[in-house]
């Protein structure tokens, strides 16, 4: 399982440092560019290494606590590398009223991790999302960008099994 403590690791420093500098360059001079910079970094490498916070803070005249606060406030930002597949389960009201909480429990039990983390086999990163715009077909989830509605427990099991089987 990936945890916050896995974030970064000096072995991969060059790989993420390039993405960080590129994102900073792209938004240089813009007012309040932290969110845009973070999105660019995550788009490029899939996560925001904790080790990058100091460089971001320095470049954007912020404190490391400011950067950490923003990264951890938004559910979309990951502080550890994602699994091979990213599954976002909708936990907003319409989906909740159609059984999303039971699906959430099933998922965490099946994957052996809480929301925000990646299963030990590296197959699935589980994330909460608050409305996918698919309320009419709730409960809904998104896997690797594909929206799926009317998710039943059986369908959910199949989705997880397929994700684990796929590379
Ligand atoms: S509440 Fe789940 S898709 Fe809108």
Coordinates of N, CA and C and ligand atoms in Angstrom, one line a residue:
X1 N 0.8 -1.2 0.0 CA 0.0 0.0 0.0 C 0.9 1.2 0.0
X2 N 0.5 2.2 -0.8 CA 1.2 3.5 -0.8 C 0.7 4.3 0.4
X3 N 1.5 5.0 1.1 CA 1.1 5.8 2.1 C 1.7 7.2 1.9
X4 N 1.3 8.1 2.8 CA 1.9 9.5 2.7 C 3.4 9.4 2.8
X5 N 3.9 8.3 3.6 CA 5.4 8.2 3.8 C 6.1 7.8 2.6
X6 N 5.4 7.2 1.6 CA 6.1 6.8 0.4 C 6.3 8.0 -0.5
X7 N 5.6 9.1 -0.2 CA 5.6 10.2 -1.2 C 7.0 10.6 -1.5
X8 N 7.3 10.6 -2.7 CA 8.6 11.1 -3.2 C 9.7 10.0 -3.2
X9 N 10.6 10.0 -2.2 CA 11.7 9.1 -2.3 C 12.7 9.7 -3.2
X10 N 14.0 9.8 -2.7 CA 15.0 10.5 -3.4 C 15.3 9.9 -4.8
X11 N 15.0 8.6 -5.0 CA 15.4 8.0 -6.2 C 14.7 8.7 -7.4
X12 N 13.4 9.1 -7.2 CA 12.7 9.7 -8.3 C 12.7 11.2 -8.4
X13 N 13.7 11.8 -7.7 CA 13.6 13.3 -7.5 C 13.7 14.0 -8.9
X14 N 14.6 13.6 -9.8 CA 14.7 14.3 -11.1 C 13.4 14.2 -11.9
X15 N 12.8 13.1 -11.8 CA 11.5 12.9 -12.6 C 10.5 13.9 -12.2
X16 N 10.3 14.2 -10.9 CA 9.3 15.1 -10.6 C 9.8 16.6 -10.6
X17 N 11.1 16.8 -10.3 CA 11.6 18.1 -10.3 C 11.4 18.8 -11.6
X18 N 11.6 18.1 -12.7 CA 11.4 18.7 -14.0 C 9.9 19.2 -14.2
X19 N 9.0 18.3 -13.7 CA 7.6 18.7 -13.9 C 7.3 19.9 -13.1
X20 N 7.9 20.0 -11.9 CA 7.6 21.2 -11.0 C 8.1 22.4 -11.7
X21 N 9.4 22.4 -12.2 CA 9.9 23.6 -12.8 C 9.1 24.0 -14.0
X22 N 8.7 23.0 -14.8 CA 7.9 23.3 -16.0 C 6.6 24.0 -15.6
X23 N 6.0 23.5 -14.6 CA 4.7 24.1 -14.2 C 4.9 25.5 -13.7
X24 N 6.0 25.7 -12.9 CA 6.3 27.0 -12.4 C 6.5 28.0 -13.5
X25 N 7.3 27.6 -14.5 CA 7.6 28.4 -15.6 C 6.4 28.9 -16.4
X26 N 5.5 27.9 -16.6 CA 4.3 28.1 -17.3 C 3.4 29.2 -16.7
X27 N 3.4 29.2 -15.4 CA 2.5 30.2 -14.7 C 3.2 31.3 -14.1
X28 N 4.5 31.5 -14.5 CA 5.2 32.6 -13.9 C 4.5 34.0 -14.1
X29 N 4.4 34.8 -13.1 CA 3.9 36.1 -13.2 C 2.3 36.2 -13.1
X30 N 1.7 35.0 -13.1 CA 0.2 35.0 -12.9 C -0.1 35.3 -11.4
X31 N -1.2 35.9 -11.2 CA -1.6 36.1 -9.8 C -2.1 34.8 -9.2
X32 N -1.7 34.4 -8.0 CA -2.2 33.3 -7.3 C -2.1 32.0 -8.1
X33 N -1.0 31.6 -8.6 CA -0.9 30.4 -9.5 C -0.9 29.1 -8.9
X34 N -0.9 29.0 -7.5 CA -0.6 27.7 -6.9 C -1.5 26.5 -7.4
X35 N -2.8 26.8 -7.5 CA -3.7 25.7 -7.9 C -3.4 25.3 -9.3
X36 N -3.2 26.2 -10.2 CA -2.9 25.9 -11.6 C -1.6 25.1 -11.7
X37 N -0.6 25.5 -10.9 CA 0.7 24.8 -10.9 C 0.5 23.4 -10.4
X38 N -0.2 23.2 -9.3 CA -0.5 21.9 -8.8 C -1.2 21.0 -9.8
X39 N -2.2 21.5 -10.5 CA -2.9 20.7 -11.5 C -1.9 20.3 -12.6
X40 N -1.1 21.2 -13.0 CA -0.1 20.8 -14.1 C 0.8 19.7 -13.6
X41 N 1.3 19.8 -12.4 CA 2.2 18.8 -11.9 C 1.5 17.5 -11.8
X42 N 0.3 17.5 -11.3 CA -0.4 16.2 -11.2 C -0.8 15.6 -12.6
X43 N -1.1 16.5 -13.5 CA -1.4 16.0 -14.9 C -0.1 15.4 -15.4
X44 N 1.0 16.0 -15.1 CA 2.3 15.5 -15.7 C 2.8 14.2 -15.1
X45 N 2.7 14.1 -13.7 CA 3.3 12.9 -13.1 C 2.3 12.1 -12.3
X46 N 1.1 12.6 -12.1 CA 0.0 11.8 -11.4 C -0.1 12.1 -10.0
X47 N 0.8 12.9 -9.4 CA 0.7 13.2 -7.9 C 1.5 14.4 -7.6
X48 N 1.4 14.8 -6.4 CA 2.2 16.0 -5.9 C 3.2 15.5 -4.8
X49 N 4.4 15.3 -5.1 CA 5.3 14.8 -4.1 C 5.5 15.8 -2.9
X50 N 5.5 15.3 -1.7 CA 5.6 16.2 -0.6 C 6.9 16.9 -0.6
X51 N 7.9 16.3 -1.2 CA 9.3 16.9 -1.3 C 9.2 18.2 -2.2
X52 N 8.2 18.3 -3.0 CA 8.1 19.5 -3.9 C 7.6 20.7 -3.2
X53 N 7.0 20.5 -2.0 CA 6.3 21.6 -1.3 C 7.3 22.8 -1.1
X54 N 8.5 22.5 -0.7 CA 9.5 23.5 -0.3 C 9.8 24.4 -1.5
X55 N 10.1 23.7 -2.7 CA 10.4 24.4 -3.9 C 9.2 25.3 -4.3
X56 N 8.0 24.7 -4.2 CA 6.8 25.5 -4.6 C 6.6 26.7 -3.7
X57 N 6.8 26.5 -2.4 CA 6.6 27.6 -1.5 C 7.6 28.7 -1.8
X58 N 8.9 28.3 -2.0 CA 9.9 29.3 -2.3 C 9.6 30.1 -3.6
X59 N 9.3 29.3 -4.6 CA 9.0 30.0 -5.9 C 7.8 30.9 -5.9
X60 N 6.8 30.6 -5.1 CA 5.6 31.3 -5.1 C 5.4 32.2 -3.9
X61 N 6.5 32.4 -3.2 CA 6.5 33.3 -2.0 C 5.4 32.9 -1.0
X62 N 5.3 31.6 -0.7 CA 4.3 31.1 0.2 C 5.0 30.3 1.3
X63 N 4.3 29.9 2.3 CA 5.0 29.0 3.3 C 4.7 27.5 2.9
X64 N 5.5 26.6 3.4 CA 5.3 25.2 3.1 C 3.9 24.8 3.6
X65 N 3.5 25.4 4.7 CA 2.2 25.1 5.3 C 1.1 25.5 4.4
X66 N 1.3 26.6 3.7 CA 0.3 27.0 2.7 C 0.1 26.0 1.6
X67 N 1.2 25.5 1.1 CA 1.2 24.6 0.0 C 0.6 23.2 0.5
X68 N 1.0 22.8 1.6 CA 0.5 21.5 2.2 C -1.0 21.7 2.4
X69 N -1.4 22.8 2.9 CA -2.9 23.0 3.2 C -3.7 22.9 1.9
X70 N -3.2 23.5 0.8 CA -4.0 23.4 -0.4 C -4.0 22.0 -1.0
X71 N -2.8 21.3 -1.0 CA -2.7 20.0 -1.5 C -3.6 19.0 -0.8
X72 N -3.7 19.2 0.6 CA -4.5 18.2 1.3 C -6.0 18.6 1.4
X73 N -6.3 19.9 1.1 CA -7.7 20.3 1.1 C -8.5 19.8 0.0
X74 N -7.9 19.8 -1.2 CA -8.6 19.3 -2.4 C -8.4 17.8 -2.6
X75 N -9.6 17.1 -2.7 CA -9.5 15.7 -2.8 C -8.8 15.2 -4.1
X76 N -8.8 16.0 -5.1 CA -8.3 15.6 -6.4 C -6.8 15.5 -6.3
X77 N -6.1 16.2 -5.4 CA -4.6 16.1 -5.4 C -4.2 14.9 -4.6
X78 N -3.2 14.2 -5.2 CA -2.7 13.0 -4.5 C -1.3 13.3 -4.0
X79 N -1.0 12.8 -2.8 CA 0.3 13.0 -2.2 C 1.1 11.7 -2.3
X80 N 0.6 10.7 -3.0 CA 1.4 9.5 -3.2 C 1.1 9.1 -4.6
X81 N 2.0 8.3 -5.2 CA 1.8 7.9 -6.6 C 0.5 7.1 -6.8
X82 N -0.3 7.3 -7.9 CA -1.5 6.6 -8.0 C -1.3 5.1 -8.4
X83 N -2.3 4.3 -8.2 CA -2.3 3.0 -8.7 C -2.4 2.9 -10.2
X84 N -2.5 1.7 -10.7 CA -2.7 1.6 -12.2 C -4.0 2.1 -12.7
X85 N -5.0 2.1 -11.8 CA -6.3 2.6 -12.1 C -6.8 3.5 -11.0
X86 N -7.6 4.6 -11.3 CA -8.1 5.5 -10.3 C -9.6 5.4 -10.3
X87 N -10.2 4.9 -9.2 CA -11.6 4.8 -9.1 C -12.2 5.8 -8.2
X88 N -13.1 6.7 -8.7 CA -13.7 7.7 -7.9 C -15.1 7.3 -7.7
X89 N -15.5 7.2 -6.4 CA -16.9 6.8 -6.1 C -17.6 8.1 -5.6
X90 N -18.7 8.4 -6.2 CA -19.5 9.6 -5.8 C -20.1 9.4 -4.4
X91 N -19.9 10.3 -3.5 CA -20.4 10.2 -2.2 C -21.3 11.4 -1.8
X92 N -21.8 12.0 -2.9 CA -22.7 13.1 -2.7 C -24.2 12.6 -2.4
X93 N -25.1 13.5 -2.1 CA -26.4 13.2 -1.6 C -27.2 12.2 -2.5
X94 N -27.3 12.6 -3.8 CA -28.2 11.7 -4.6 C -27.7 10.3 -4.7
X95 N -26.4 10.1 -4.8 CA -25.8 8.8 -4.8 C -25.9 8.1 -3.5
X96 N -25.8 8.9 -2.4 CA -25.9 8.3 -1.1 C -27.3 7.7 -0.9
X97 N -28.3 8.5 -1.4 CA -29.7 8.0 -1.2 C -29.9 6.7 -2.0
X98 N -29.0 6.4 -2.9 CA -29.2 5.2 -3.7 C -28.2 4.1 -3.4
X99 N -27.6 4.2 -2.2 CA -26.8 3.1 -1.7 C -25.3 3.3 -1.9
X100 N -24.8 4.5 -2.1 CA -23.4 4.7 -2.3 C -22.6 4.4 -1.0
X101 N -23.2 4.6 0.1 CA -22.4 4.3 1.4 C -22.1 2.8 1.5
X102 N -23.1 2.0 1.1 CA -22.8 0.5 1.1 C -21.8 0.2 0.1
X103 N -21.8 0.8 -1.0 CA -20.7 0.6 -2.0 C -19.4 1.0 -1.5
X104 N -19.3 2.1 -0.8 CA -18.1 2.6 -0.2 C -17.5 1.6 0.7
X105 N -18.4 1.1 1.6 CA -17.9 0.1 2.6 C -17.4 -1.2 1.8
X106 N -18.1 -1.6 0.8 CA -17.7 -2.7 0.0 C -16.3 -2.5 -0.6
X107 N -16.2 -1.3 -1.1 CA -14.9 -1.0 -1.8 C -13.7 -1.0 -0.9
X108 N -13.9 -0.3 0.3 CA -12.8 -0.3 1.2 C -12.4 -1.7 1.7
X109 N -13.5 -2.5 1.9 CA -13.2 -3.8 2.4 C -12.5 -4.7 1.3
X110 N -13.0 -4.5 0.1 CA -12.4 -5.3 -1.0 C -11.0 -4.9 -1.3
X111 N -10.7 -3.6 -1.3 CA -9.4 -3.1 -1.6 C -8.4 -3.1 -0.4
X112 N -9.0 -3.1 0.8 CA -8.2 -3.1 2.0 C -7.6 -1.8 2.3
X113 N -8.1 -0.7 1.7 CA -7.6 0.7 2.0 C -8.8 1.6 2.2
X114 N -8.5 2.7 2.8 CA -9.5 3.8 3.0 C -9.4 4.7 1.7
X115 N -10.4 5.6 1.6 CA -10.4 6.5 0.5 C -9.1 7.4 0.5
X116 N -8.6 7.7 -0.6 CA -7.4 8.5 -0.7 C -6.1 7.6 -0.8
X117 N -6.3 6.3 -0.7 CA -5.1 5.4 -0.7 C -5.2 4.4 -1.9
X118 N -4.1 3.7 -2.1 CA -4.0 2.7 -3.2 C -3.9 1.3 -2.6
X119 N -4.6 0.4 -3.2 CA -4.6 -1.0 -2.8 C -3.1 -1.6 -2.8
X120 N -2.9 -2.5 -1.9 CA -1.5 -3.0 -1.7 C -0.9 -3.6 -3.0
X121 N -1.8 -4.1 -3.9 CA -1.3 -4.7 -5.2 C -1.1 -3.6 -6.2
X122 N -1.3 -2.3 -5.9 CA -1.0 -1.2 -6.8 C -2.0 -1.1 -7.9
X123 N -3.1 -1.8 -7.8 CA -4.1 -1.8 -8.9 C -5.0 -0.6 -8.9
X124 N -5.5 -0.2 -7.7 CA -6.6 0.8 -7.7 C -6.3 1.8 -6.6
X125 N -6.4 3.1 -7.0 CA -6.4 4.2 -6.1 C -7.9 4.6 -5.9
X126 N -8.3 4.6 -4.7 CA -9.7 4.9 -4.3 C -9.8 6.4 -3.9
X127 N -10.7 7.1 -4.6 CA -10.9 8.5 -4.2 C -12.4 8.8 -4.1
X128 N -12.8 9.7 -3.2 CA -14.2 10.1 -3.1 C -14.3 11.3 -4.1
X129 N -15.5 11.4 -4.6 CA -15.8 12.6 -5.4 C -17.2 13.0 -5.0
X130 N -17.5 14.3 -5.2 CA -18.8 14.8 -4.7 C -19.6 15.4 -5.9
X131 N -20.3 14.5 -6.5 CA -21.2 14.6 -7.7 C -20.4 14.5 -9.0
X132 N -20.8 13.6 -9.8 CA -20.2 13.4 -11.1 C -21.1 13.9 -12.2
X133 N -22.2 14.6 -11.8 CA -23.1 15.1 -12.8 C -24.0 14.0 -13.4
X134 N -24.1 12.9 -12.7 CA -24.8 11.8 -13.2 C -25.8 11.3 -12.2
X135 N -26.4 12.3 -11.5 CA -27.3 12.0 -10.4 C -28.5 11.1 -10.8
X136 N -29.0 11.4 -12.1 CA -30.2 10.6 -12.6 C -29.9 9.1 -12.6
X137 N -28.6 8.8 -12.7 CA -28.2 7.4 -12.8 C -27.4 7.0 -11.6
X138 N -27.7 7.5 -10.5 CA -26.9 7.2 -9.3 C -27.3 5.7 -8.8
X139 N -26.4 5.1 -8.0 CA -25.1 5.6 -7.6 C -24.1 5.5 -8.8
X140 N -23.2 6.5 -8.8 CA -22.2 6.6 -9.9 C -20.8 6.5 -9.4
X141 N -20.0 6.1 -10.4 CA -18.5 6.1 -10.1 C -17.8 6.4 -11.4
X142 N -16.5 6.7 -11.3 CA -15.7 7.0 -12.5 C -14.5 6.1 -12.3
X143 N -14.1 5.4 -13.4 CA -12.9 4.6 -13.3 C -12.0 5.0 -14.5
X144 N -10.8 5.5 -14.3 CA -9.9 6.0 -15.3 C -10.6 6.9 -16.3
X145 N -11.5 7.8 -15.7 CA -12.1 8.8 -16.5 C -13.4 8.3 -17.2
X146 N -13.8 7.1 -17.0 CA -15.0 6.6 -17.6 C -16.1 6.6 -16.6
X147 N -17.2 7.2 -16.9 CA -18.4 7.4 -16.0 C -19.3 6.1 -16.1
X148 N -19.6 5.6 -14.9 CA -20.5 4.4 -14.8 C -21.6 4.7 -13.9
X149 N -22.9 4.6 -14.3 CA -24.0 4.8 -13.5 C -24.7 3.5 -13.1
X150 N -25.7 3.7 -12.2 CA -26.5 2.6 -11.7 C -25.6 1.4 -11.2
X151 N -24.7 1.7 -10.4 CA -23.7 0.7 -9.9 C -24.4 -0.1 -8.9
X152 N -24.4 -1.4 -9.1 CA -24.9 -2.4 -8.1 C -23.6 -3.0 -7.4
X153 N -23.9 -3.7 -6.3 CA -22.7 -4.4 -5.7 C -22.0 -5.4 -6.6
X154 N -22.9 -6.1 -7.4 CA -22.3 -7.1 -8.3 C -21.5 -6.4 -9.4
X155 N -22.0 -5.3 -9.9 CA -21.3 -4.5 -10.9 C -20.0 -4.0 -10.4
X156 N -20.0 -3.5 -9.2 CA -18.8 -3.0 -8.5 C -17.8 -4.1 -8.4
X157 N -18.2 -5.3 -8.0 CA -17.2 -6.4 -7.8 C -16.6 -6.6 -9.2
X158 N -17.3 -6.6 -10.2 CA -16.8 -6.8 -11.6 C -15.8 -5.7 -12.0
X159 N -16.2 -4.5 -11.7 CA -15.3 -3.4 -12.0 C -13.9 -3.5 -11.3
X160 N -14.0 -3.9 -10.0 CA -12.7 -4.0 -9.3 C -11.9 -5.2 -9.8
X161 N -12.6 -6.3 -10.1 CA -11.9 -7.5 -10.6 C -11.3 -7.2 -11.9
X162 N -12.0 -6.5 -12.8 CA -11.4 -6.1 -14.1 C -10.2 -5.2 -14.0
X163 N -10.3 -4.3 -13.0 CA -9.2 -3.4 -12.8 C -8.0 -4.1 -12.3
X164 N -8.2 -5.1 -11.4 CA -7.1 -5.8 -10.9 C -6.4 -6.7 -12.0
X165 N -7.3 -7.2 -12.8 CA -6.8 -8.1 -13.9 C -6.0 -7.3 -15.0
X166 N -6.5 -6.1 -15.2 CA -5.9 -5.3 -16.3 C -4.6 -4.7 -15.9
X167 N -3.7 -4.6 -16.8 CA -2.4 -4.0 -16.5 C -2.4 -2.5 -16.8
Ligands
LIG1 S1 -24.7 13.0 -6.5 FE1 -23.6 11.4 -7.4 S2 -23.5 11.9 -9.5 FE2 -24.5 13.6 -8.6

